[in-house]
Structures are given as C-alpha cells and as structure tokens.
Amino acid sequence: MDITLSLIKADVGGYVGHSSCHPDLLDKAKESMEHAKQQGLLIDYYVTACGDDLQLIMTHQKGQENEQIHKLAWNTFVECTAVAKKLKLHGAGQDLLTDAFSGNIRGIGPGVAEMQIAEREAESIIIFMADKTASGAFNLPLYKIFADPFNTIGLVIASNMHSGFVFEVHDILENKKVSFNTPEDTYDMLVFIGSPGRYCIKNVYSRQTGEIAASASTQKLSLIAGRYVGKDDPVCIVRSQGVFPAVGEVLEPFATPHIVEGWMRGSHHGPIMPVSVRNARATRFDGPPRVIAAGFQLAEGKLIGANDLFDDPAFDSAREQANDIADILRRMGPFEPHRLPLDAMEYTTMPEVRKKLAPRFQDLD
Ligand code: 13P
Ligand code: 13P
Ligand code: MG
Ligand code: MG
C-alpha cells in the first residue's frame, strides 16, 4: 500500500516568548486535522510541538507536494495564528511569510519533509523535530546513522545494508543538488555536509532496494524572507528496521550531542539536547537547542504511536553533556564561536553601528 507521510511545521506563536507552544494551538490544529480525516483527505494525523514549533504529521494517499494537503496545513496554521493573536502569543504567525497560499507550501515559511513509501509488513518510522536550530542540523546524525559503521553496526554485519546508502545533498544557496554513494564517496561528501549552513542532506536512499530511507526539511527562512524572521527549526523522517538501520542505530547519534547554530536570536552555536516531548521547551538562553524523537509503526497509514523515544534515562548522559557544553559556550558571551560569524547571524547591529562610527575610523598607515 502506497502511503505518503507529510510532516509540515511552523511557528505560529510562542508561549511564553519563543519557549513553547500553547495548548490551545495544539487543540485548534487537532480540530482541523480531525475534520480533514473525517472528510477522507487524511488517513491519519498526529499533532505535537517541539518548543514553539507546531508539528503536523499526516498520512494520506495523495502523493508528495500535493496541493490539497499543503493547503490543509497552511489553513491549519492560519487558523492557529488567529488563536495565537487572540491570546496575544509571542510572534503570532511568525513563519507565515505570505498572505496568500498559491498551490505549494514550500518557499512561503513552513518547513516540510515528505516521503511516499510502499508500507512494509512492519513500517517503523522515527520523526525528529528540533527547535532553536537551523536546516542542516541533521547532517551529522544522518551521516552517522547511514554511513558510519562506528554508529551503525548494521552497515558491517547486516547483508541487506552492507551495500550502503545514497545521500542527496542540496546546496541551498545555489539551489543545486548532488548525490553521493557511500561508502565510496564518503570523503567527497564530507567536504560538503560538514558545512551544514549551506549543504543540507535532503534525502537518503537504500542502495539495496532504492527505497527512500530518510528525508529532512531544508527550508531556510532567512533566505526566503531576505531578513530574520525566526529559525528554520528543522524536521526529519527516518525509516527503521529491515533494510534500514535499527531504531537504536537511528537514535544513537543523539547520545553524544553535537553543536548546531540557532540558539538565542538565531545567532549562537549551542549543543543539541535530546529531550522528551514534555521537556521540549526552550528556556535557558532560549534553548539550548532541543530535539525530540516520535516513534510510530504504520498500519495501513494509521499512525500507531507516538512513542516518545528520548523520554528515557539512556539519554540522561547526553542531556548532562549538552548542559556542560552549554555552560562552556555561555561563558564566551558575545564572542565567537559561541556567537555565530558575522555573515551567519540572524540578528546584527553591525550596519548601523559601523555607519555611526564611520567618522571615527581612520586609515592605518
Ligand atoms: P530485527 O531483526 O528484528 O529487525 O532487529 C534487528 C536488531 O537486531 C535490532 O538491534
Ligand atoms: P524561533 O525560531 O524558535 O522562534 O526562535 C527565535 C529565537 O531566536 C529566540 O531566541
Ligand atoms: Mg518563535
Ligand atoms: Mg522555533
């Protein structure tokens, strides 16, 4: 049975500040999703939030980039924005960059990850959702999951994974894509994906079957809007078991937190902390960046779950490490590399301060 999984997310208002999502927004989104399910547009849905980002997880049979599905998500965000405005939530409608929907939600603010799959006998899916970070934040974990034998032993000892995976990488500045076959293209690929501000892993495919294995959102809000409007706060869908890595192999990269951009005002580096949905609140210095993992089994498109996979003491040590890294980075205050380099900061006073001080700048001899 062919099923399309569409994960569409947006920040339509924070409670309090940019820390989390008000329950009334979740209720409004569920109401809209339920209506679409009753109408037969959706097979199933699951609504959740990571920090201030509202997440619509939908299953249907309309295929990817479907206008009806994208319009449903857009209208849901518009309705939720109305609730956010009534409650005077912070940044109501933040990620909705246009007044009019014209066929596709890409390029108008919300983040999208979609995949059409032939549902397997047992279809294990893990959906990662992050707050206070940027597209590209999943580059490192996706590399570890699908190409690093020190993370994923299946690459070495499971014959159906031994041929490796294909990574589709997008250059989000020049709007180009390139595919790498791992393991043989690994070193070439790392030249690019090690720079996640520009090169983002979009999709991963099994070389054994050609099937889609993972898909991440790569929308960059600042590139779309041409100015700071909030962070991309990306999402990523990963299929698991069988020809794909086991659940534990998919989760393992998050046991050692990596450093991502997007903390405080979208202008700082911070460690990404794996947390339960309940703890997906961006508090300290509006962070630190958080990631949640919602596990599902699909049953004829029905979402059996969510299983809150980071709600587990096995990730306590990762959370402690993330707090330690946060302490160390915070000591640097406004200095790089805690603060992002000048051209990557979402917030800056540089043009106005530079202009004000222009008369005081003198040529060096
Ligand atoms: P299955 O063989 O049940 O897919 O599990 C693989 C495994 O050993 C997980 O660690
Ligand atoms: P969001 O992109 O999650 O709204 O965060 C904005 C921000 O930078 C808060 O410090
Ligand atoms: Mg926000
Ligand atoms: Mg956010």
Tab-separated table of C-alpha atoms and ligand atoms in Angstrom:
chain	number	residue	atom	x	y	z
A	1	MET	CA	0.000	0.000	0.000
A	2	ASP	CA	1.449	3.368	-1.055
A	3	ILE	CA	1.321	5.902	1.731
A	4	THR	CA	2.576	9.462	1.793
A	5	LEU	CA	3.893	10.798	5.038
A	6	SER	CA	3.807	14.604	5.178
A	7	LEU	CA	5.363	16.446	8.064
A	8	ILE	CA	4.670	20.154	7.845
A	9	LYS	CA	5.601	22.532	10.665
A	10	ALA	CA	5.531	26.189	11.521
A	11	ASP	CA	5.981	28.540	14.431
A	12	VAL	CA	2.714	30.486	14.586
A	13	GLY	CA	3.193	31.916	18.061
A	14	GLY	CA	5.217	31.188	21.188
A	15	TYR	CA	4.141	30.702	24.799
A	16	VAL	CA	5.938	32.314	26.676
A	17	GLY	CA	8.266	34.204	24.310
A	18	HIS	CA	9.793	31.601	21.988
A	19	SER	CA	9.832	28.822	24.595
A	20	SER	CA	6.891	26.577	23.772
A	21	CYS	CA	3.533	26.127	22.099
A	22	HIS	CA	0.248	26.993	23.844
A	23	PRO	CA	-2.134	24.013	24.276
A	24	ASP	CA	-4.938	25.941	22.524
A	25	LEU	CA	-2.879	25.920	19.314
A	26	LEU	CA	-2.466	22.157	19.549
A	27	ASP	CA	-6.227	21.791	20.109
A	28	LYS	CA	-7.059	24.004	17.136
A	29	ALA	CA	-4.636	22.074	14.918
A	30	LYS	CA	-6.136	18.730	16.039
A	31	GLU	CA	-9.634	20.031	15.251
A	32	SER	CA	-8.565	20.964	11.726
A	33	MET	CA	-6.733	17.643	11.184
A	34	GLU	CA	-9.699	15.654	12.519
A	35	HIS	CA	-12.017	17.441	10.121
A	36	ALA	CA	-9.722	16.523	7.190
A	37	LYS	CA	-9.651	12.916	8.386
A	38	GLN	CA	-13.455	12.805	8.561
A	39	GLN	CA	-13.600	14.200	5.015
A	40	GLY	CA	-11.317	11.383	3.840
A	41	LEU	CA	-8.416	13.664	2.853
A	42	LEU	CA	-6.144	12.244	5.562
A	43	ILE	CA	-5.812	8.634	6.639
A	44	ASP	CA	-4.417	9.726	9.984
A	45	TYR	CA	-2.607	12.543	11.749
A	46	TYR	CA	-0.598	13.308	14.857
A	47	VAL	CA	-0.174	16.825	16.225
A	48	THR	CA	2.653	17.761	18.548
A	49	ALA	CA	5.109	20.575	19.245
A	50	CYS	CA	8.817	20.986	19.754
A	51	GLY	CA	9.475	24.250	21.566
A	52	ASP	CA	7.433	26.926	19.800
A	53	ASP	CA	7.072	24.897	16.600
A	54	LEU	CA	3.726	23.316	15.815
A	55	GLN	CA	4.112	19.968	14.048
A	56	LEU	CA	1.513	18.392	11.756
A	57	ILE	CA	2.282	14.749	10.996
A	58	MET	CA	-0.114	13.498	8.310
A	59	THR	CA	-0.624	10.288	6.354
A	60	HIS	CA	-2.602	10.154	3.103
A	61	GLN	CA	-2.604	8.762	-0.422
A	62	LYS	CA	-2.338	11.987	-2.398
A	63	GLY	CA	1.429	11.828	-3.012
A	64	GLN	CA	4.130	14.390	-2.255
A	65	GLU	CA	3.761	18.110	-2.950
A	66	ASN	CA	0.002	17.690	-3.075
A	67	GLU	CA	-1.906	20.961	-3.238
A	68	GLN	CA	-4.820	19.797	-1.072
A	69	ILE	CA	-2.520	18.553	1.686
A	70	HIS	CA	-0.318	21.639	1.621
A	71	LYS	CA	-3.405	23.864	1.639
A	72	LEU	CA	-4.795	21.934	4.610
A	73	ALA	CA	-1.551	22.537	6.516
A	74	TRP	CA	-1.476	26.201	5.521
A	75	ASN	CA	-5.109	26.770	6.515
A	76	THR	CA	-4.461	24.997	9.812
A	77	PHE	CA	-1.551	27.340	10.529
A	78	VAL	CA	-3.703	30.349	9.581
A	79	GLU	CA	-6.455	29.193	11.973
A	80	CYS	CA	-3.893	28.595	14.717
A	81	THR	CA	-2.457	32.061	14.081
A	82	ALA	CA	-5.906	33.529	14.755
A	83	VAL	CA	-5.920	31.741	18.129
A	84	ALA	CA	-2.365	32.948	18.798
A	85	LYS	CA	-3.389	36.525	18.022
A	86	LYS	CA	-6.358	36.314	20.353
A	87	LEU	CA	-4.105	35.085	23.168
A	88	LYS	CA	-1.502	37.667	22.131
A	89	LEU	CA	1.123	34.937	21.964
A	90	HIS	CA	4.621	35.955	21.018
A	91	GLY	CA	5.297	36.279	17.279
A	92	ALA	CA	1.821	35.189	16.171
A	93	GLY	CA	2.044	33.975	12.579
A	94	GLN	CA	5.860	34.205	12.707
A	95	ASP	CA	6.605	31.642	9.988
A	96	LEU	CA	3.758	32.505	7.599
A	97	LEU	CA	5.585	34.721	5.161
A	98	THR	CA	2.759	35.483	2.772
A	99	ASP	CA	-0.932	36.320	2.964
A	100	ALA	CA	-1.919	34.016	0.137
A	101	PHE	CA	-1.435	30.303	-0.488
A	102	SER	CA	-0.737	29.501	-4.115
A	103	GLY	CA	-0.554	25.748	-4.547
A	104	ASN	CA	2.511	24.672	-2.555
A	105	ILE	CA	3.648	25.425	0.964
A	106	ARG	CA	7.347	25.310	0.031
A	107	GLY	CA	9.025	28.692	-0.017
A	108	ILE	CA	6.380	30.510	1.989
A	109	GLY	CA	7.636	29.783	5.508
A	110	PRO	CA	6.642	26.408	6.974
A	111	GLY	CA	9.141	23.515	6.965
A	112	VAL	CA	8.298	20.362	5.008
A	113	ALA	CA	9.571	16.780	4.994
A	114	GLU	CA	7.614	14.295	2.904
A	115	MET	CA	8.050	10.776	1.602
A	116	GLN	CA	5.912	8.404	-0.411
A	117	ILE	CA	6.506	4.793	0.562
A	118	ALA	CA	5.239	1.315	-0.074
A	119	GLU	CA	4.297	0.429	3.501
A	120	ARG	CA	6.233	-2.640	4.628
A	121	GLU	CA	4.969	-5.560	6.702
A	122	ALA	CA	6.244	-3.627	9.719
A	123	GLU	CA	6.937	0.040	8.977
A	124	SER	CA	8.914	1.618	11.810
A	125	ILE	CA	9.281	5.375	11.478
A	126	ILE	CA	11.111	7.882	13.662
A	127	ILE	CA	10.282	11.551	13.306
A	128	PHE	CA	12.827	14.017	14.638
A	129	MET	CA	11.731	17.568	15.342
A	130	ALA	CA	14.088	20.295	16.543
A	131	ASP	CA	13.815	23.817	17.932
A	132	LYS	CA	16.362	26.672	18.083
A	133	THR	CA	18.455	25.328	15.284
A	134	ALA	CA	18.759	25.505	11.515
A	135	SER	CA	18.314	23.309	8.466
A	136	GLY	CA	21.441	21.187	8.185
A	137	ALA	CA	21.306	20.302	11.891
A	138	PHE	CA	20.510	16.708	10.881
A	139	ASN	CA	23.553	16.395	8.581
A	140	LEU	CA	25.786	14.946	11.274
A	141	PRO	CA	23.273	12.464	12.734
A	142	LEU	CA	22.147	11.350	9.239
A	143	TYR	CA	25.763	10.759	8.299
A	144	LYS	CA	26.313	8.686	11.423
A	145	ILE	CA	23.066	6.725	11.012
A	146	PHE	CA	23.562	5.817	7.351
A	147	ALA	CA	27.322	5.936	6.756
A	148	ASP	CA	29.288	5.485	9.985
A	149	PRO	CA	29.989	1.876	10.973
A	150	PHE	CA	31.060	3.015	14.445
A	151	ASN	CA	27.450	4.161	14.928
A	152	THR	CA	25.570	1.660	12.762
A	153	ILE	CA	26.976	-1.822	13.019
A	154	GLY	CA	24.340	-2.985	10.527
A	155	LEU	CA	26.481	-1.443	7.764
A	156	VAL	CA	29.098	-4.038	8.634
A	157	ILE	CA	27.155	-7.126	9.717
A	158	ALA	CA	23.724	-6.920	8.051
A	159	SER	CA	23.901	-8.120	4.437
A	160	ASN	CA	20.880	-6.017	3.382
A	161	MET	CA	22.644	-2.783	4.491
A	162	HIS	CA	26.187	-3.724	3.521
A	163	SER	CA	25.980	-2.016	0.105
A	164	GLY	CA	25.425	1.332	1.822
A	165	PHE	CA	23.204	4.331	1.161
A	166	VAL	CA	22.850	7.190	-1.326
A	167	PHE	CA	22.758	10.729	0.078
A	168	GLU	CA	21.035	13.524	-1.845
A	169	VAL	CA	22.622	16.810	-0.759
A	170	HIS	CA	21.226	20.258	-1.557
A	171	ASP	CA	23.247	23.433	-1.978
A	172	ILE	CA	20.616	25.754	-0.533
A	173	LEU	CA	22.377	28.905	-1.693
A	174	GLU	CA	22.675	27.941	-5.357
A	175	ASN	CA	19.592	25.679	-5.499
A	176	LYS	CA	21.505	22.652	-6.774
A	177	LYS	CA	21.524	19.007	-5.742
A	178	VAL	CA	24.145	16.286	-5.872
A	179	SER	CA	24.071	12.594	-4.894
A	180	PHE	CA	26.810	10.661	-3.133
A	181	ASN	CA	27.144	6.879	-2.940
A	182	THR	CA	28.512	5.782	0.402
A	183	PRO	CA	30.844	4.281	1.392
A	184	GLU	CA	32.964	5.083	-1.703
A	185	ASP	CA	32.076	8.815	-1.942
A	186	THR	CA	32.312	9.413	1.820
A	187	TYR	CA	35.322	11.730	1.824
A	188	ASP	CA	33.940	13.821	-1.053
A	189	MET	CA	30.565	14.041	0.669
A	190	LEU	CA	32.053	15.184	3.970
A	191	VAL	CA	33.672	18.164	2.219
A	192	PHE	CA	30.130	19.434	1.677
A	193	ILE	CA	27.941	18.163	4.522
A	194	GLY	CA	30.486	19.233	7.133
A	195	SER	CA	29.307	22.738	6.231
A	196	PRO	CA	25.631	22.406	7.124
A	197	GLY	CA	24.848	26.124	6.820
A	198	ARG	CA	24.980	25.704	3.049
A	199	TYR	CA	24.895	21.987	2.180
A	200	CYS	CA	21.982	20.042	3.649
A	201	ILE	CA	21.214	16.361	3.386
A	202	LYS	CA	17.708	16.286	1.901
A	203	ASN	CA	17.097	12.574	1.255
A	204	VAL	CA	18.801	9.241	1.879
A	205	TYR	CA	18.093	6.076	-0.160
A	206	SER	CA	18.883	2.389	0.350
A	207	ARG	CA	21.287	1.051	-2.274
A	208	GLN	CA	19.894	-2.427	-1.679
A	209	THR	CA	16.336	-1.554	-2.749
A	210	GLY	CA	16.416	2.064	-3.966
A	211	GLU	CA	13.777	2.923	-1.346
A	212	ILE	CA	13.680	6.246	0.456
A	213	ALA	CA	15.243	5.909	3.913
A	214	ALA	CA	15.147	9.461	5.279
A	215	SER	CA	14.005	12.933	4.355
A	216	ALA	CA	14.725	16.243	6.104
A	217	SER	CA	13.330	19.746	5.756
A	218	THR	CA	15.856	22.125	4.226
A	219	GLN	CA	13.889	25.371	4.074
A	220	LYS	CA	15.956	28.365	5.130
A	221	LEU	CA	13.653	31.087	6.434
A	222	SER	CA	16.161	33.898	6.215
A	223	LEU	CA	16.851	33.089	2.535
A	224	ILE	CA	13.124	33.036	1.793
A	225	ALA	CA	12.276	36.216	3.653
A	226	GLY	CA	15.538	38.036	2.992
A	227	ARG	CA	15.632	39.061	6.633
A	228	TYR	CA	15.485	37.499	10.087
A	229	VAL	CA	12.070	36.075	10.898
A	230	GLY	CA	12.950	33.098	13.124
A	231	LYS	CA	14.901	29.905	12.726
A	232	ASP	CA	14.175	27.019	10.419
A	233	ASP	CA	13.829	24.566	13.295
A	234	PRO	CA	14.074	21.539	11.008
A	235	VAL	CA	12.360	18.144	10.992
A	236	CYS	CA	13.461	14.777	9.650
A	237	ILE	CA	11.672	11.486	8.916
A	238	VAL	CA	13.724	8.274	9.199
A	239	ARG	CA	12.561	4.740	8.310
A	240	SER	CA	13.924	1.987	10.509
A	241	GLN	CA	14.499	-1.792	10.672
A	242	GLY	CA	14.782	-4.256	7.812
A	243	VAL	CA	16.981	-2.728	5.078
A	244	PHE	CA	17.202	0.422	7.196
A	245	PRO	CA	19.141	0.972	10.440
A	246	ALA	CA	17.608	-0.407	13.654
A	247	VAL	CA	15.806	2.014	15.983
A	248	GLY	CA	18.796	2.025	18.328
A	249	GLU	CA	21.140	2.829	15.448
A	250	VAL	CA	18.890	5.708	14.408
A	251	LEU	CA	18.820	7.176	17.935
A	252	GLU	CA	22.480	6.564	18.806
A	253	PRO	CA	23.982	9.773	17.274
A	254	PHE	CA	21.973	11.811	19.782
A	255	ALA	CA	23.758	10.125	22.705
A	256	THR	CA	26.690	12.490	22.057
A	257	PRO	CA	25.323	15.997	21.477
A	258	HIS	CA	26.744	17.955	18.555
A	259	ILE	CA	26.889	21.711	18.257
A	260	VAL	CA	24.440	23.468	15.958
A	261	GLU	CA	23.596	27.037	15.029
A	262	GLY	CA	20.365	28.738	16.027
A	263	TRP	CA	20.443	29.343	19.767
A	264	MET	CA	19.320	32.756	21.137
A	265	ARG	CA	18.125	35.148	18.432
A	266	GLY	CA	19.256	32.670	15.811
A	267	SER	CA	22.762	33.986	16.357
A	268	HIS	CA	24.571	31.477	18.559
A	269	HIS	CA	26.001	27.997	18.499
A	270	GLY	CA	24.754	25.562	21.102
A	271	PRO	CA	24.591	21.833	21.842
A	272	ILE	CA	21.533	19.959	20.646
A	273	MET	CA	19.833	18.291	23.612
A	274	PRO	CA	17.668	15.186	23.060
A	275	VAL	CA	14.558	15.523	25.246
A	276	SER	CA	11.109	14.094	25.860
A	277	VAL	CA	8.173	15.962	24.317
A	278	ARG	CA	7.302	17.247	27.795
A	279	ASN	CA	10.767	18.783	28.095
A	280	ALA	CA	10.872	20.249	24.599
A	281	ARG	CA	10.824	23.797	25.953
A	282	ALA	CA	13.430	26.359	25.044
A	283	THR	CA	14.148	28.128	28.311
A	284	ARG	CA	17.788	28.721	29.163
A	285	PHE	CA	19.089	31.494	26.893
A	286	ASP	CA	16.071	30.486	24.739
A	287	GLY	CA	17.422	26.969	24.493
A	288	PRO	CA	19.609	25.097	24.458
A	289	PRO	CA	18.568	23.712	21.050
A	290	ARG	CA	16.304	20.684	21.564
A	291	VAL	CA	15.359	17.645	19.542
A	292	ILE	CA	12.524	15.191	20.117
A	293	ALA	CA	12.010	11.775	18.534
A	294	ALA	CA	8.490	10.468	17.947
A	295	GLY	CA	8.374	6.781	17.002
A	296	PHE	CA	5.468	5.239	15.052
A	297	GLN	CA	4.513	1.966	13.451
A	298	LEU	CA	2.385	2.488	10.364
A	299	ALA	CA	-0.636	0.227	9.912
A	300	GLU	CA	-2.333	0.892	6.553
A	301	GLY	CA	-1.351	4.507	7.010
A	302	LYS	CA	-2.575	4.709	10.605
A	303	LEU	CA	-0.007	6.237	12.922
A	304	ILE	CA	0.462	3.812	15.811
A	305	GLY	CA	2.165	5.998	18.407
A	306	ALA	CA	3.770	8.249	19.265
A	307	ASN	CA	6.387	6.515	21.319
A	308	ASP	CA	8.383	9.351	22.928
A	309	LEU	CA	11.811	7.819	22.283
A	310	PHE	CA	14.067	10.301	24.104
A	311	ASP	CA	11.900	10.016	27.247
A	312	ASP	CA	14.487	7.600	28.517
A	313	PRO	CA	17.248	7.653	31.167
A	314	ALA	CA	19.570	6.236	28.480
A	315	PHE	CA	19.759	9.829	27.193
A	316	ASP	CA	20.388	11.422	30.623
A	317	SER	CA	24.106	11.439	29.983
A	318	ALA	CA	23.583	13.205	26.619
A	319	ARG	CA	21.486	15.817	28.403
A	320	GLU	CA	24.201	16.313	31.020
A	321	GLN	CA	26.837	16.624	28.313
A	322	ALA	CA	24.655	19.157	26.497
A	323	ASN	CA	24.344	21.175	29.713
A	324	ASP	CA	28.122	21.060	30.202
A	325	ILE	CA	28.742	22.228	26.626
A	326	ALA	CA	26.113	24.948	27.137
A	327	ASP	CA	27.921	26.166	30.277
A	328	ILE	CA	31.232	26.320	28.450
A	329	LEU	CA	29.854	28.131	25.399
A	330	ARG	CA	27.815	30.588	27.507
A	331	ARG	CA	30.997	31.750	29.239
A	332	MET	CA	32.032	33.293	25.929
A	333	GLY	CA	29.025	35.634	25.895
A	334	PRO	CA	29.112	37.788	22.754
A	335	PHE	CA	32.309	36.217	21.404
A	336	GLU	CA	32.644	33.776	18.527
A	337	PRO	CA	32.481	30.812	18.206
A	338	HIS	CA	29.549	30.923	20.679
A	339	ARG	CA	28.204	33.866	18.714
A	340	LEU	CA	27.851	32.984	15.026
A	341	PRO	CA	30.235	34.512	12.470
A	342	LEU	CA	29.119	37.931	11.197
A	343	ASP	CA	27.592	36.689	7.958
A	344	ALA	CA	25.587	33.929	9.657
A	345	MET	CA	23.967	35.898	12.467
A	346	GLU	CA	20.246	36.326	12.156
A	347	TYR	CA	20.398	39.482	14.258
A	348	THR	CA	23.002	42.183	13.904
A	349	THR	CA	23.523	45.848	14.641
A	350	MET	CA	26.718	45.898	12.574
A	351	PRO	CA	25.483	48.087	9.655
A	352	GLU	CA	24.083	50.803	11.932
A	353	VAL	CA	26.981	50.763	14.416
A	354	ARG	CA	29.510	50.740	11.582
A	355	LYS	CA	27.719	53.722	9.990
A	356	LYS	CA	27.562	55.625	13.256
A	357	LEU	CA	31.262	55.080	13.867
A	358	ALA	CA	32.381	55.698	10.292
A	359	PRO	CA	33.794	59.158	11.140
A	360	ARG	CA	35.958	57.612	13.852
A	361	PHE	CA	37.540	55.000	11.566
A	362	GLN	CA	40.942	56.133	10.305
A	363	ASP	CA	43.165	54.580	7.691
A	364	LEU	CA	46.096	52.606	9.044
A	365	ASP	CA	49.487	53.855	7.892
B	1	13P	P1	15.173	-7.133	13.596
B	1	13P	O1	15.957	-8.288	13.043
B	1	13P	O2	14.058	-7.564	14.486
B	1	13P	O3	14.756	-6.132	12.547
B	1	13P	O4	16.126	-6.301	14.598
B	1	13P	C1	17.418	-6.016	14.286
B	1	13P	C2	18.151	-5.807	15.555
B	1	13P	O5	18.893	-6.644	15.997
B	1	13P	C3	17.942	-4.540	16.271
B	1	13P	O6	19.018	-4.242	17.109
B	2	13P	P1	12.300	30.544	16.984
B	2	13P	O1	12.864	30.496	15.589
B	2	13P	O2	12.164	29.196	17.579
B	2	13P	O3	11.030	31.344	17.005
B	2	13P	O4	13.358	31.264	17.918
B	2	13P	C1	13.640	32.599	17.787
B	2	13P	C2	14.837	32.909	18.608
B	2	13P	O5	15.891	33.050	18.070
B	2	13P	C3	14.673	33.006	20.051
B	2	13P	O6	15.858	33.383	20.706
B	3	MG	MG	9.317	31.604	17.796
B	4	MG	MG	11.121	27.557	16.980
